[in-house]
PDB file of C-alpha atoms and ligand atoms in Angstrom:
ATOM      1  CA  MET A 217       4.664 -20.125  -7.581  1.00 97.00           C
ATOM      2  CA  GLU A 218       2.167 -17.340  -8.019  1.00 98.00           C
ATOM      3  CA  VAL A 219       2.849 -13.760  -6.946  1.00 98.00           C
ATOM      4  CA  LYS A 220       0.265 -10.984  -6.991  1.00 98.00           C
ATOM      5  CA  ILE A 221       1.063  -7.311  -6.516  1.00 98.00           C
ATOM      6  CA  LEU A 222      -1.625  -5.950  -4.191  1.00 98.00           C
ATOM      7  CA  GLY A 223      -0.150  -2.496  -3.716  1.00 98.00           C
ATOM      8  CA  THR A 224       2.453  -0.835  -5.913  1.00 98.00           C
ATOM      9  CA  ALA A 225       2.655   2.533  -4.165  1.00 98.00           C
ATOM     10  CA  ALA A 226       4.781   3.463  -1.166  1.00 98.00           C
ATOM     11  CA  GLY A 227       3.206   4.723   2.068  1.00 98.00           C
ATOM     12  CA  GLY A 228       0.425   7.209   1.388  1.00 98.00           C
ATOM     13  CA  GLY A 229      -0.644   5.482  -1.842  1.00 98.00           C
ATOM     14  CA  LEU A 230      -1.593   7.310  -5.026  1.00 97.00           C
ATOM     15  CA  PRO A 231      -3.143   9.786  -4.564  1.00 97.00           C
ATOM     16  CA  GLN A 232      -2.040  10.565  -1.013  1.00 98.00           C
ATOM     17  CA  TRP A 233      -4.735  12.332   1.002  1.00 97.00           C
ATOM     18  CA  ASN A 234      -2.781  15.554   1.627  1.00 97.00           C
ATOM     19  CA  CYS A 235      -0.617  15.640  -1.497  1.00 97.00           C
ATOM     20  CA  ASN A 236      -0.917  17.920  -4.506  1.00 96.00           C
ATOM     21  CA  CYS A 237       2.224  16.817  -6.339  1.00 96.00           C
ATOM     22  CA  PRO A 238       1.854  16.520 -10.143  1.00 94.00           C
ATOM     23  CA  ASN A 239       1.106  12.757  -9.976  1.00 95.00           C
ATOM     24  CA  CYS A 240      -1.506  13.067  -7.237  1.00 95.00           C
ATOM     25  CA  GLN A 241      -3.179  15.885  -9.131  1.00 94.00           C
ATOM     26  CA  ALA A 242      -3.025  13.928 -12.395  1.00 92.00           C
ATOM     27  CA  VAL A 243      -4.628  10.841 -10.912  1.00 93.00           C
ATOM     28  CA  ARG A 244      -7.410  12.923  -9.369  1.00 92.00           C
ATOM     29  CA  ALA A 245      -8.045  14.386 -12.799  1.00 91.00           C
ATOM     30  CA  SER A 246      -7.751  10.861 -14.320  1.00 78.00           C
ATOM     31  CA  SER A 247      -5.335  12.093 -16.942  1.00 61.00           C
ATOM     32  CA  ALA A 248      -1.843  11.139 -18.135  1.00 57.00           C
ATOM     33  CA  GLY A 249      -2.550   7.426 -17.836  1.00 58.00           C
ATOM     34  CA  VAL A 250      -2.141   7.269 -14.046  1.00 66.00           C
ATOM     35  CA  CYS A 251      -4.482   5.109 -11.968  1.00 87.00           C
ATOM     36  CA  TRP A 252      -5.060   4.909  -8.227  1.00 94.00           C
ATOM     37  CA  LEU A 253      -2.521   2.666  -6.516  1.00 97.00           C
ATOM     38  CA  ASN A 254      -2.749   0.852  -3.197  1.00 98.00           C
ATOM     39  CA  GLN A 255      -0.022   0.881  -0.578  1.00 98.00           C
ATOM     40  CA  SER A 256       2.853  -1.578  -0.683  1.00 98.00           C
ATOM     41  CA  SER A 257       1.960  -5.273  -0.391  1.00 99.00           C
ATOM     42  CA  ILE A 258       2.110  -8.549  -2.321  1.00 99.00           C
ATOM     43  CA  ALA A 259       0.679 -12.051  -1.936  1.00 98.00           C
ATOM     44  CA  VAL A 260       2.506 -15.308  -2.676  1.00 98.00           C
ATOM     45  CA  ARG A 261       1.369 -18.906  -2.975  1.00 97.00           C
ATOM     46  CA  ALA A 262       2.545 -22.208  -4.421  1.00 97.00           C
ATOM     47  CA  ASN A 263       0.538 -25.069  -5.962  1.00 94.00           C
ATOM     48  CA  ASN A 264      -2.768 -23.247  -5.435  1.00 93.00           C
ATOM     49  CA  GLN A 265      -2.293 -23.561  -1.685  1.00 94.00           C
ATOM     50  CA  PRO A 266      -3.504 -20.674   0.509  1.00 94.00           C
ATOM     51  CA  TRP A 267      -1.957 -17.252  -0.084  1.00 97.00           C
ATOM     52  CA  PHE A 268       0.565 -15.595   2.205  1.00 98.00           C
ATOM     53  CA  LEU A 269       0.293 -11.842   2.514  1.00 98.00           C
ATOM     54  CA  VAL A 270       3.585  -9.960   2.555  1.00 99.00           C
ATOM     55  CA  ASN A 271       3.109  -6.750   4.533  1.00 99.00           C
ATOM     56  CA  ALA A 272      -0.277  -5.617   5.775  1.00 99.00           C
ATOM     57  CA  SER A 273      -1.006  -2.164   4.380  1.00 98.00           C
ATOM     58  CA  PRO A 274      -3.764   0.240   5.447  1.00 98.00           C
ATOM     59  CA  ASP A 275      -5.455  -0.794   2.157  1.00 98.00           C
ATOM     60  CA  VAL A 276      -5.579  -4.468   3.148  1.00 98.00           C
ATOM     61  CA  ARG A 277      -9.370  -4.724   3.061  1.00 98.00           C
ATOM     62  CA  GLN A 278      -9.713  -4.086  -0.665  1.00 97.00           C
ATOM     63  CA  GLN A 279      -6.385  -5.803  -1.361  1.00 98.00           C
ATOM     64  CA  LEU A 280      -7.579  -9.118   0.081  1.00 98.00           C
ATOM     65  CA  GLU A 281     -10.605  -8.988  -2.194  1.00 96.00           C
ATOM     66  CA  LEU A 282      -8.129  -9.412  -5.095  1.00 96.00           C
ATOM     67  CA  LEU A 283      -7.316 -12.868  -3.708  1.00 96.00           C
ATOM     68  CA  ARG A 284     -10.857 -14.250  -3.626  1.00 90.00           C
ATOM     69  CA  ASP A 285     -11.383 -17.175  -5.953  1.00 83.00           C
ATOM     70  CA  GLY A 286     -13.549 -20.267  -5.910  1.00 79.00           C
ATOM     71  CA  LYS A 287     -16.517 -20.936  -3.690  1.00 81.00           C
ATOM     72  CA  PRO A 288     -16.285 -20.076   0.009  1.00 81.00           C
ATOM     73  CA  VAL A 289     -16.172 -23.180   2.175  1.00 80.00           C
ATOM     74  CA  SER A 290     -17.880 -21.679   5.194  1.00 90.00           C
ATOM     75  CA  ILE A 291     -19.607 -18.544   6.429  1.00 93.00           C
ATOM     76  CA  ARG A 292     -16.302 -17.126   7.702  1.00 94.00           C
ATOM     77  CA  SER A 293     -12.955 -17.987   6.125  1.00 92.00           C
ATOM     78  CA  SER A 294      -9.679 -16.180   5.635  1.00 95.00           C
ATOM     79  CA  PRO A 295      -8.218 -15.745   2.140  1.00 95.00           C
ATOM     80  CA  ILE A 296      -4.703 -15.919   3.642  1.00 97.00           C
ATOM     81  CA  ALA A 297      -2.758 -18.466   5.665  1.00 97.00           C
ATOM     82  CA  GLY A 298      -0.443 -15.907   7.251  1.00 98.00           C
ATOM     83  CA  ILE A 299       1.255 -12.530   7.045  1.00 99.00           C
ATOM     84  CA  LEU A 300       4.978 -11.927   6.580  1.00 99.00           C
ATOM     85  CA  LEU A 301       6.481  -8.579   7.551  1.00 99.00           C
ATOM     86  CA  THR A 302       9.633  -7.118   5.971  1.00 98.00           C
ATOM     87  CA  ASP A 303       9.789  -4.344   8.593  1.00 98.00           C
ATOM     88  CA  ALA A 304       7.690  -2.551  11.191  1.00 98.00           C
ATOM     89  CA  GLU A 305       6.897   0.585   9.150  1.00 98.00           C
ATOM     90  CA  ILE A 306       3.391   1.958   9.551  1.00 98.00           C
ATOM     91  CA  ASP A 307       2.550   1.432   5.855  1.00 98.00           C
ATOM     92  CA  HIS A 308       3.539  -2.261   6.121  1.00 98.00           C
ATOM     93  CA  THR A 309       1.891  -3.152   9.428  1.00 99.00           C
ATOM     94  CA  THR A 310      -1.227  -1.040  10.051  1.00 98.00           C
ATOM     95  CA  GLY A 311      -3.309  -3.546   8.087  1.00 98.00           C
ATOM     96  CA  LEU A 312      -2.843  -6.075  10.889  1.00 98.00           C
ATOM     97  CA  ILE A 313      -5.292  -4.163  13.063  1.00 98.00           C
ATOM     98  CA  LEU A 314      -7.860  -4.288  10.253  1.00 98.00           C
ATOM     99  CA  LEU A 315      -7.710  -8.096  10.318  1.00 98.00           C
ATOM    100  CA  ARG A 316      -8.863  -8.274  13.949  1.00 98.00           C
ATOM    101  CA  GLU A 317     -12.170  -9.933  12.929  1.00 98.00           C
ATOM    102  CA  SER A 318     -10.221 -13.138  12.231  1.00 98.00           C
ATOM    103  CA  SER A 319     -11.790 -16.118  13.971  1.00 96.00           C
ATOM    104  CA  GLU A 320      -8.309 -17.496  14.694  1.00 97.00           C
ATOM    105  CA  PRO A 321      -5.093 -15.862  15.914  1.00 98.00           C
ATOM    106  CA  LEU A 322      -3.306 -14.193  12.970  1.00 98.00           C
ATOM    107  CA  ARG A 323      -0.182 -16.100  11.943  1.00 98.00           C
ATOM    108  CA  VAL A 324       2.490 -13.423  11.596  1.00 98.00           C
ATOM    109  CA  TYR A 325       6.111 -13.988  10.560  1.00 98.00           C
ATOM    110  CA  GLY A 326       8.890 -11.487  11.158  1.00 98.00           C
ATOM    111  CA  THR A 327      12.230 -10.742  12.744  1.00 98.00           C
ATOM    112  CA  ASP A 328      12.664 -10.055  16.430  1.00 97.00           C
ATOM    113  CA  THR A 329      13.282  -6.327  15.821  1.00 96.00           C
ATOM    114  CA  VAL A 330       9.906  -6.118  14.090  1.00 97.00           C
ATOM    115  CA  ARG A 331       8.213  -7.990  16.945  1.00 97.00           C
ATOM    116  CA  ILE A 332       9.748  -5.655  19.523  1.00 96.00           C
ATOM    117  CA  ALA A 333       8.759  -2.544  17.521  1.00 97.00           C
ATOM    118  CA  LEU A 334       5.169  -3.808  17.267  1.00 97.00           C
ATOM    119  CA  THR A 335       5.132  -4.463  20.997  1.00 96.00           C
ATOM    120  CA  GLU A 336       6.920  -1.435  22.427  1.00 95.00           C
ATOM    121  CA  GLY A 337       6.662   1.326  19.804  1.00 96.00           C
ATOM    122  CA  PHE A 338       3.492   0.732  17.790  1.00 98.00           C
ATOM    123  CA  PRO A 339       1.787  -1.849  20.013  1.00 98.00           C
ATOM    124  CA  LEU A 340      -0.309  -3.675  17.415  1.00 98.00           C
ATOM    125  CA  LEU A 341       0.505  -7.093  18.821  1.00 98.00           C
ATOM    126  CA  SER A 342      -0.635  -6.321  22.351  1.00 96.00           C
ATOM    127  CA  THR A 343      -3.708  -4.496  20.993  1.00 98.00           C
ATOM    128  CA  LEU A 344      -4.641  -7.498  18.856  1.00 98.00           C
ATOM    129  CA  ALA A 345      -4.319  -9.750  21.907  1.00 98.00           C
ATOM    130  CA  GLY A 346      -7.716  -8.391  22.980  1.00 97.00           C
ATOM    131  CA  TYR A 347      -9.229  -9.390  19.611  1.00 98.00           C
ATOM    132  CA  CYS A 348      -8.128 -12.380  17.526  1.00 98.00           C
ATOM    133  CA  GLY A 349      -4.587 -12.567  18.941  1.00 98.00           C
ATOM    134  CA  VAL A 350      -1.372 -13.196  17.046  1.00 98.00           C
ATOM    135  CA  LYS A 351       0.688 -16.340  16.703  1.00 98.00           C
ATOM    136  CA  TRP A 352       4.169 -14.991  16.050  1.00 98.00           C
ATOM    137  CA  SER A 353       6.779 -16.973  14.092  1.00 98.00           C
ATOM    138  CA  LEU A 354      10.362 -15.775  14.183  1.00 98.00           C
ATOM    139  CA  LEU A 355      12.180 -15.231  10.902  1.00 98.00           C
ATOM    140  CA  GLU A 356      15.938 -15.108  11.271  1.00 97.00           C
ATOM    141  CA  PRO A 357      17.916 -13.638   8.357  1.00 98.00           C
ATOM    142  CA  GLY A 358      19.673 -16.408   6.428  1.00 98.00           C
ATOM    143  CA  ILE A 359      17.568 -19.237   7.880  1.00 98.00           C
ATOM    144  CA  PRO A 360      14.879 -20.414   5.431  1.00 98.00           C
ATOM    145  CA  ILE A 361      11.620 -21.829   6.729  1.00 97.00           C
ATOM    146  CA  ASN A 362       8.924 -23.793   4.916  1.00 97.00           C
ATOM    147  CA  LEU A 363       5.497 -22.144   4.795  1.00 97.00           C
ATOM    148  CA  GLY A 364       4.040 -25.010   2.757  1.00 91.00           C
ATOM    149  CA  LEU A 365       1.595 -27.505   4.162  1.00 81.00           C
ATOM    150  CA  ASP A 366       3.780 -30.553   3.608  1.00 82.00           C
ATOM    151  CA  ALA A 367       6.785 -31.877   1.696  1.00 80.00           C
ATOM    152  CA  ALA A 368       4.789 -32.001  -1.550  1.00 83.00           C
ATOM    153  CA  ASN A 369       3.785 -28.351  -1.234  1.00 88.00           C
ATOM    154  CA  GLN A 370       6.987 -26.587  -0.279  1.00 94.00           C
ATOM    155  CA  LEU A 371       7.014 -22.796  -0.172  1.00 97.00           C
ATOM    156  CA  GLU A 372      10.258 -21.697   1.350  1.00 98.00           C
ATOM    157  CA  VAL A 373      10.933 -18.170   2.563  1.00 98.00           C
ATOM    158  CA  GLU A 374      14.316 -16.783   3.557  1.00 98.00           C
ATOM    159  CA  ALA A 375      14.731 -13.329   5.080  1.00 98.00           C
ATOM    160  CA  PHE A 376      17.890 -11.379   4.235  1.00 98.00           C
ATOM    161  CA  PRO A 377      19.101  -8.015   5.651  1.00 97.00           C
ATOM    162  CA  LEU A 378      18.396  -4.862   3.640  1.00 97.00           C
ATOM    163  CA  ALA A 379      18.517  -1.792   5.863  1.00 93.00           C
ATOM    164  CA  ALA A 380      19.388  -0.549   9.333  1.00 91.00           C
ATOM    165  CA  LYS A 381      16.771   2.207   9.308  1.00 94.00           C
ATOM    166  CA  PRO A 382      14.257   1.982  12.161  1.00 95.00           C
ATOM    167  CA  PRO A 383      10.710   3.330  11.803  1.00 96.00           C
ATOM    168  CA  LYS A 384      10.519   6.950  13.014  1.00 95.00           C
ATOM    169  CA  TYR A 385       8.591   5.868  16.104  1.00 96.00           C
ATOM    170  CA  MET A 386      11.499   3.615  17.197  1.00 96.00           C
ATOM    171  CA  ARG A 387      14.354   6.020  16.442  1.00 92.00           C
ATOM    172  CA  HIS A 388      14.909   6.871  20.116  1.00 90.00           C
ATOM    173  CA  LYS A 389      15.163   3.170  21.025  1.00 86.00           C
ATOM    174  CA  ALA A 390      17.159   1.951  18.030  1.00 75.00           C
ATOM    175  CA  VAL A 391      20.519   0.257  18.398  1.00 76.00           C
ATOM    176  CA  ALA A 392      23.118   1.127  15.749  1.00 73.00           C
ATOM    177  CA  ASP A 393      23.512  -1.401  12.917  1.00 79.00           C
ATOM    178  CA  GLU A 394      20.483  -3.419  13.962  1.00 91.00           C
ATOM    179  CA  VAL A 395      18.655  -4.965  10.988  1.00 95.00           C
ATOM    180  CA  TRP A 396      15.311  -3.177  10.769  1.00 97.00           C
ATOM    181  CA  VAL A 397      14.365  -4.054   7.227  1.00 98.00           C
ATOM    182  CA  VAL A 398      14.681  -7.411   5.503  1.00 98.00           C
ATOM    183  CA  GLY A 399      13.789  -8.690   2.057  1.00 98.00           C
ATOM    184  CA  PHE A 400      12.390 -12.134   1.325  1.00 99.00           C
ATOM    185  CA  THR A 401      13.448 -14.807  -1.125  1.00 98.00           C
ATOM    186  CA  PHE A 402      10.693 -17.323  -1.870  1.00 98.00           C
ATOM    187  CA  ARG A 403      11.458 -20.711  -3.404  1.00 98.00           C
ATOM    188  CA  ALA A 404       8.964 -23.264  -4.726  1.00 97.00           C
ATOM    189  CA  SER A 405       9.286 -26.020  -7.346  1.00 95.00           C
ATOM    190  CA  GLY A 406      12.739 -24.778  -8.355  1.00 96.00           C
ATOM    191  CA  LYS A 407      11.543 -21.197  -8.953  1.00 98.00           C
ATOM    192  CA  VAL A 408      12.860 -18.212  -7.024  1.00 98.00           C
ATOM    193  CA  MET A 409      11.300 -14.810  -6.347  1.00 99.00           C
ATOM    194  CA  THR A 410      12.900 -12.046  -4.292  1.00 99.00           C
ATOM    195  CA  TYR A 411      10.936  -9.179  -2.742  1.00 99.00           C
ATOM    196  CA  ALA A 412      12.859  -6.099  -1.575  1.00 98.00           C
ATOM    197  CA  PRO A 413      10.622  -3.056  -1.039  1.00 98.00           C
ATOM    198  CA  GLY A 414      13.119  -1.340   1.297  1.00 98.00           C
ATOM    199  CA  LEU A 415      16.460  -1.347  -0.482  1.00 97.00           C
ATOM    200  CA  ALA A 416      18.930   0.957   1.275  1.00 95.00           C
ATOM    201  CA  GLN A 417      21.986  -0.071  -0.743  1.00 93.00           C
ATOM    202  CA  LEU A 418      22.979  -2.540  -3.411  1.00 96.00           C
ATOM    203  CA  ASP A 419      26.033  -4.589  -2.543  1.00 96.00           C
ATOM    204  CA  ASP A 420      27.405  -7.660  -4.333  1.00 97.00           C
ATOM    205  CA  THR A 421      25.654 -10.071  -1.959  1.00 98.00           C
ATOM    206  CA  VAL A 422      22.245  -8.587  -2.726  1.00 98.00           C
ATOM    207  CA  LEU A 423      23.019  -8.336  -6.453  1.00 98.00           C
ATOM    208  CA  GLU A 424      23.994 -12.034  -6.540  1.00 98.00           C
ATOM    209  CA  ARG A 425      20.741 -12.908  -4.801  1.00 98.00           C
ATOM    210  CA  PHE A 426      18.835 -10.882  -7.399  1.00 98.00           C
ATOM    211  CA  GLU A 427      20.737 -12.514 -10.288  1.00 98.00           C
ATOM    212  CA  SER A 428      19.900 -15.990  -9.027  1.00 98.00           C
ATOM    213  CA  SER A 429      16.185 -15.145  -8.768  1.00 99.00           C
ATOM    214  CA  ASP A 430      13.702 -15.675 -11.608  1.00 99.00           C
ATOM    215  CA  CYS A 431      11.818 -12.520 -10.660  1.00 99.00           C
ATOM    216  CA  ILE A 432      12.643  -9.606  -8.378  1.00 99.00           C
ATOM    217  CA  LEU A 433      10.196  -7.041  -7.007  1.00 99.00           C
ATOM    218  CA  ILE A 434      12.305  -4.128  -5.895  1.00 98.00           C
ATOM    219  CA  ASP A 435      12.207  -0.746  -4.190  1.00 98.00           C
ATOM    220  CA  GLY A 436      11.312   2.004  -6.656  1.00 98.00           C
ATOM    221  CA  THR A 437      10.420   4.640  -4.047  1.00 98.00           C
ATOM    222  CA  CYS A 438      12.115   7.714  -5.498  1.00 98.00           C
ATOM    223  CA  TRP A 439      13.493   8.686  -8.867  1.00 98.00           C
ATOM    224  CA  GLN A 440      15.949  11.170  -7.388  1.00 98.00           C
ATOM    225  CA  ASP A 441      17.687  11.241  -4.029  1.00 97.00           C
ATOM    226  CA  ASP A 442      16.406  14.774  -3.349  1.00 96.00           C
ATOM    227  CA  GLU A 443      12.937  14.277  -4.877  1.00 97.00           C
ATOM    228  CA  LEU A 444      10.977  15.038  -1.706  1.00 97.00           C
ATOM    229  CA  VAL A 445      13.324  17.865  -0.676  1.00 97.00           C
ATOM    230  CA  ASN A 446      12.940  19.551  -4.103  1.00 96.00           C
ATOM    231  CA  LEU A 447       9.155  19.372  -3.852  1.00 95.00           C
ATOM    232  CA  GLY A 448       9.312  20.898  -0.374  1.00 95.00           C
ATOM    233  CA  ILE A 449       7.626  17.768   1.081  1.00 94.00           C
ATOM    234  CA  ALA A 450      10.397  16.510   3.373  1.00 94.00           C
ATOM    235  CA  ASN A 451      13.846  17.432   4.508  1.00 95.00           C
ATOM    236  CA  ARG A 452      15.306  13.947   4.254  1.00 95.00           C
ATOM    237  CA  LYS A 453      16.795  12.507   1.091  1.00 97.00           C
ATOM    238  CA  ALA A 454      15.643   9.116  -0.216  1.00 97.00           C
ATOM    239  CA  ARG A 455      18.875   7.455   0.960  1.00 97.00           C
ATOM    240  CA  GLU A 456      18.407   8.887   4.451  1.00 96.00           C
ATOM    241  CA  MET A 457      14.963   7.280   4.453  1.00 96.00           C
ATOM    242  CA  GLY A 458      16.466   3.865   3.600  1.00 96.00           C
ATOM    243  CA  HIS A 459      15.529   3.913  -0.081  1.00 98.00           C
ATOM    244  CA  LEU A 460      18.161   3.897  -2.820  1.00 98.00           C
ATOM    245  CA  PRO A 461      16.999   6.275  -5.586  1.00 98.00           C
ATOM    246  CA  LEU A 462      16.536   4.894  -9.105  1.00 98.00           C
ATOM    247  CA  SER A 463      18.513   7.505 -11.062  1.00 98.00           C
ATOM    248  CA  GLY A 464      21.990   8.947 -10.731  1.00 95.00           C
ATOM    249  CA  ALA A 465      25.511   7.587 -10.816  1.00 90.00           C
ATOM    250  CA  GLU A 466      25.016   5.239  -7.877  1.00 93.00           C
ATOM    251  CA  GLY A 467      21.275   4.799  -8.313  1.00 97.00           C
ATOM    252  CA  SER A 468      19.643   1.380  -8.556  1.00 98.00           C
ATOM    253  CA  ILE A 469      18.805   1.433 -12.293  1.00 98.00           C
ATOM    254  CA  GLN A 470      22.387   1.143 -13.425  1.00 96.00           C
ATOM    255  CA  HIS A 471      22.937  -1.929 -11.224  1.00 97.00           C
ATOM    256  CA  LEU A 472      19.602  -3.565 -11.999  1.00 98.00           C
ATOM    257  CA  ALA A 473      20.166  -3.074 -15.736  1.00 98.00           C
ATOM    258  CA  GLN A 474      23.238  -5.342 -15.507  1.00 97.00           C
ATOM    259  CA  LEU A 475      21.247  -8.294 -14.169  1.00 98.00           C
ATOM    260  CA  ARG A 476      20.687 -10.844 -16.946  1.00 98.00           C
ATOM    261  CA  HIS A 477      18.451 -13.506 -15.513  1.00 98.00           C
ATOM    262  CA  PRO A 478      15.548 -12.116 -13.467  1.00 98.00           C
ATOM    263  CA  ARG A 479      12.376 -10.365 -14.531  1.00 98.00           C
ATOM    264  CA  LYS A 480      12.682  -7.003 -12.734  1.00 98.00           C
ATOM    265  CA  ILE A 481       9.652  -5.117 -11.450  1.00 99.00           C
ATOM    266  CA  LEU A 482       9.612  -1.909  -9.380  1.00 99.00           C
ATOM    267  CA  VAL A 483       7.277  -1.669  -6.373  1.00 99.00           C
ATOM    268  CA  HIS A 484       6.905   0.603  -3.296  1.00 98.00           C
ATOM    269  CA  ILE A 485       6.853   3.583  -5.671  1.00 98.00           C
ATOM    270  CA  ASN A 486       6.242   6.922  -3.996  1.00 98.00           C
ATOM    271  CA  ASN A 487       3.411   9.037  -5.387  1.00 98.00           C
ATOM    272  CA  THR A 488       5.924  11.760  -6.312  1.00 98.00           C
ATOM    273  CA  ASN A 489       7.948   9.470  -8.589  1.00 98.00           C
ATOM    274  CA  PRO A 490       7.645  10.498 -12.276  1.00 98.00           C
ATOM    275  CA  ILE A 491       7.911   6.854 -13.446  1.00 98.00           C
ATOM    276  CA  LEU A 492       4.250   6.489 -12.445  1.00 96.00           C
ATOM    277  CA  MET A 493       3.346   8.668 -15.433  1.00 94.00           C
ATOM    278  CA  ALA A 494       3.084   6.327 -18.416  1.00 91.00           C
ATOM    279  CA  ASN A 495       4.296   9.024 -20.813  1.00 92.00           C
ATOM    280  CA  SER A 496       7.200  10.383 -18.763  1.00 97.00           C
ATOM    281  CA  GLN A 497      10.831  10.380 -19.883  1.00 98.00           C
ATOM    282  CA  GLU A 498      11.794   8.731 -16.610  1.00 98.00           C
ATOM    283  CA  ARG A 499       9.410   5.845 -17.333  1.00 98.00           C
ATOM    284  CA  GLN A 500      11.105   5.388 -20.706  1.00 98.00           C
ATOM    285  CA  VAL A 501      14.528   5.270 -19.084  1.00 98.00           C
ATOM    286  CA  VAL A 502      13.339   2.517 -16.741  1.00 98.00           C
ATOM    287  CA  GLU A 503      11.746   0.490 -19.526  1.00 98.00           C
ATOM    288  CA  LYS A 504      14.780   0.858 -21.804  1.00 98.00           C
ATOM    289  CA  ALA A 505      16.861  -0.612 -18.981  1.00 98.00           C
ATOM    290  CA  GLY A 506      14.628  -3.713 -19.125  1.00 98.00           C
ATOM    291  CA  ILE A 507      12.862  -2.886 -15.873  1.00 98.00           C
ATOM    292  CA  GLU A 508       9.063  -2.909 -15.468  1.00 98.00           C
ATOM    293  CA  VAL A 509       6.947  -0.605 -13.349  1.00 98.00           C
ATOM    294  CA  GLY A 510       4.609  -2.644 -11.150  1.00 98.00           C
ATOM    295  CA  ASP A 511       0.833  -2.375 -11.184  1.00 97.00           C
ATOM    296  CA  ASP A 512      -1.878  -3.352  -8.715  1.00 97.00           C
ATOM    297  CA  GLY A 513      -3.322  -6.748  -9.556  1.00 97.00           C
ATOM    298  CA  LEU A 514      -0.334  -7.805 -11.679  1.00 98.00           C
ATOM    299  CA  THR A 515       0.084 -11.565 -11.323  1.00 98.00           C
ATOM    300  CA  ILE A 516       3.383 -13.280 -11.958  1.00 98.00           C
ATOM    301  CA  GLU A 517       3.459 -17.041 -12.540  1.00 98.00           C
ATOM    302  CA  LEU A 518       6.789 -18.730 -11.987  1.00 98.00           C
TER     303      LEU A 518
HETATM  304  C1  MLT B1357       9.346   3.999   4.337  1.00 92.77           C
HETATM  305  O1  MLT B1357       9.080   3.241   3.419  1.00 92.77           O
HETATM  306  O2  MLT B1357      10.476   4.480   4.441  1.00 92.77           O
HETATM  307  C2  MLT B1357       8.316   4.337   5.351  1.00 92.77           C
HETATM  308  O3  MLT B1357       7.123   3.717   5.025  1.00 92.77           O
HETATM  309  C3  MLT B1357       8.182   5.797   5.540  1.00 92.77           C
HETATM  310  C4  MLT B1357       7.008   6.184   6.412  1.00 92.77           C
HETATM  311  O4  MLT B1357       5.917   5.634   6.260  1.00 92.77           O
HETATM  312  O5  MLT B1357       7.150   7.073   7.245  1.00 92.77           O
HETATM  313 MN1   MN B1358       7.159   2.463   3.108  1.00 92.77          MN
HETATM  314 ZN1   ZN B1359       1.674  13.127  -4.369  1.00 92.77          ZN
END
């Protein structure tokens, strides 16, 4: 299995257009070892078969260029076989509209809550119907499906529940305890990779899933629960936004540090998070715990 990080940053990217936090300022000044980062997305493939895009960010155009290899077979061809959605957040779905030039309906995989959100709240699916169209495939948590072409090229994906936080635009329609955010476990040739960019809490079931994966790409949105509140950027804490902070007594680092088997890489990192600064103390804490900070273009072979 091959996994490529296409976007390491959370929504807004780094720098974010209207942000003057220390990281955004540092990257504009090209100092402190911080580079521009695209918004949250990865690509996955097995046996050199076509890539699957996981989440379609507003940066999808340049992100898909990272997947180009070999000679094109025809004047128009897609570098991806389909798009899987972990949730219906704007930073994970807006890219769909940018793929409207597709000469075939886009093959999109997601849960029913995501489909409904993209129909009723942020109507990308009905909008795309006037362009290339969408062929929707339902992903039900706990029920793996094979994305591979045939039995010899299996690429299995299983969705699992992560958070009950609806996108802001669906808050008025949301039903309590509905699963709005899932993670994905991919399996191919005996290797296992789990992607969880929206981790609201870490219970034993999720930790066991992480421990039995060879690599995990996990939510690193905020360092502190009150990071955005302290900067005067938002009035909601990270937890209230469906993202477990990294630091603190019940933060994710202390749990992730206990995992023995998987390679652990943080993704969906908000531009305010000090771990993005290569020379920060917070970055050292993460690395000492055996956890890596993701980077755009990083390829993981399993
Ligand atoms: C999130 O990750 O919680 C969302 O992307 C936030 C947002 O874009 O409003
Ligand atoms: Mn996000
Ligand atoms: Zn910023």
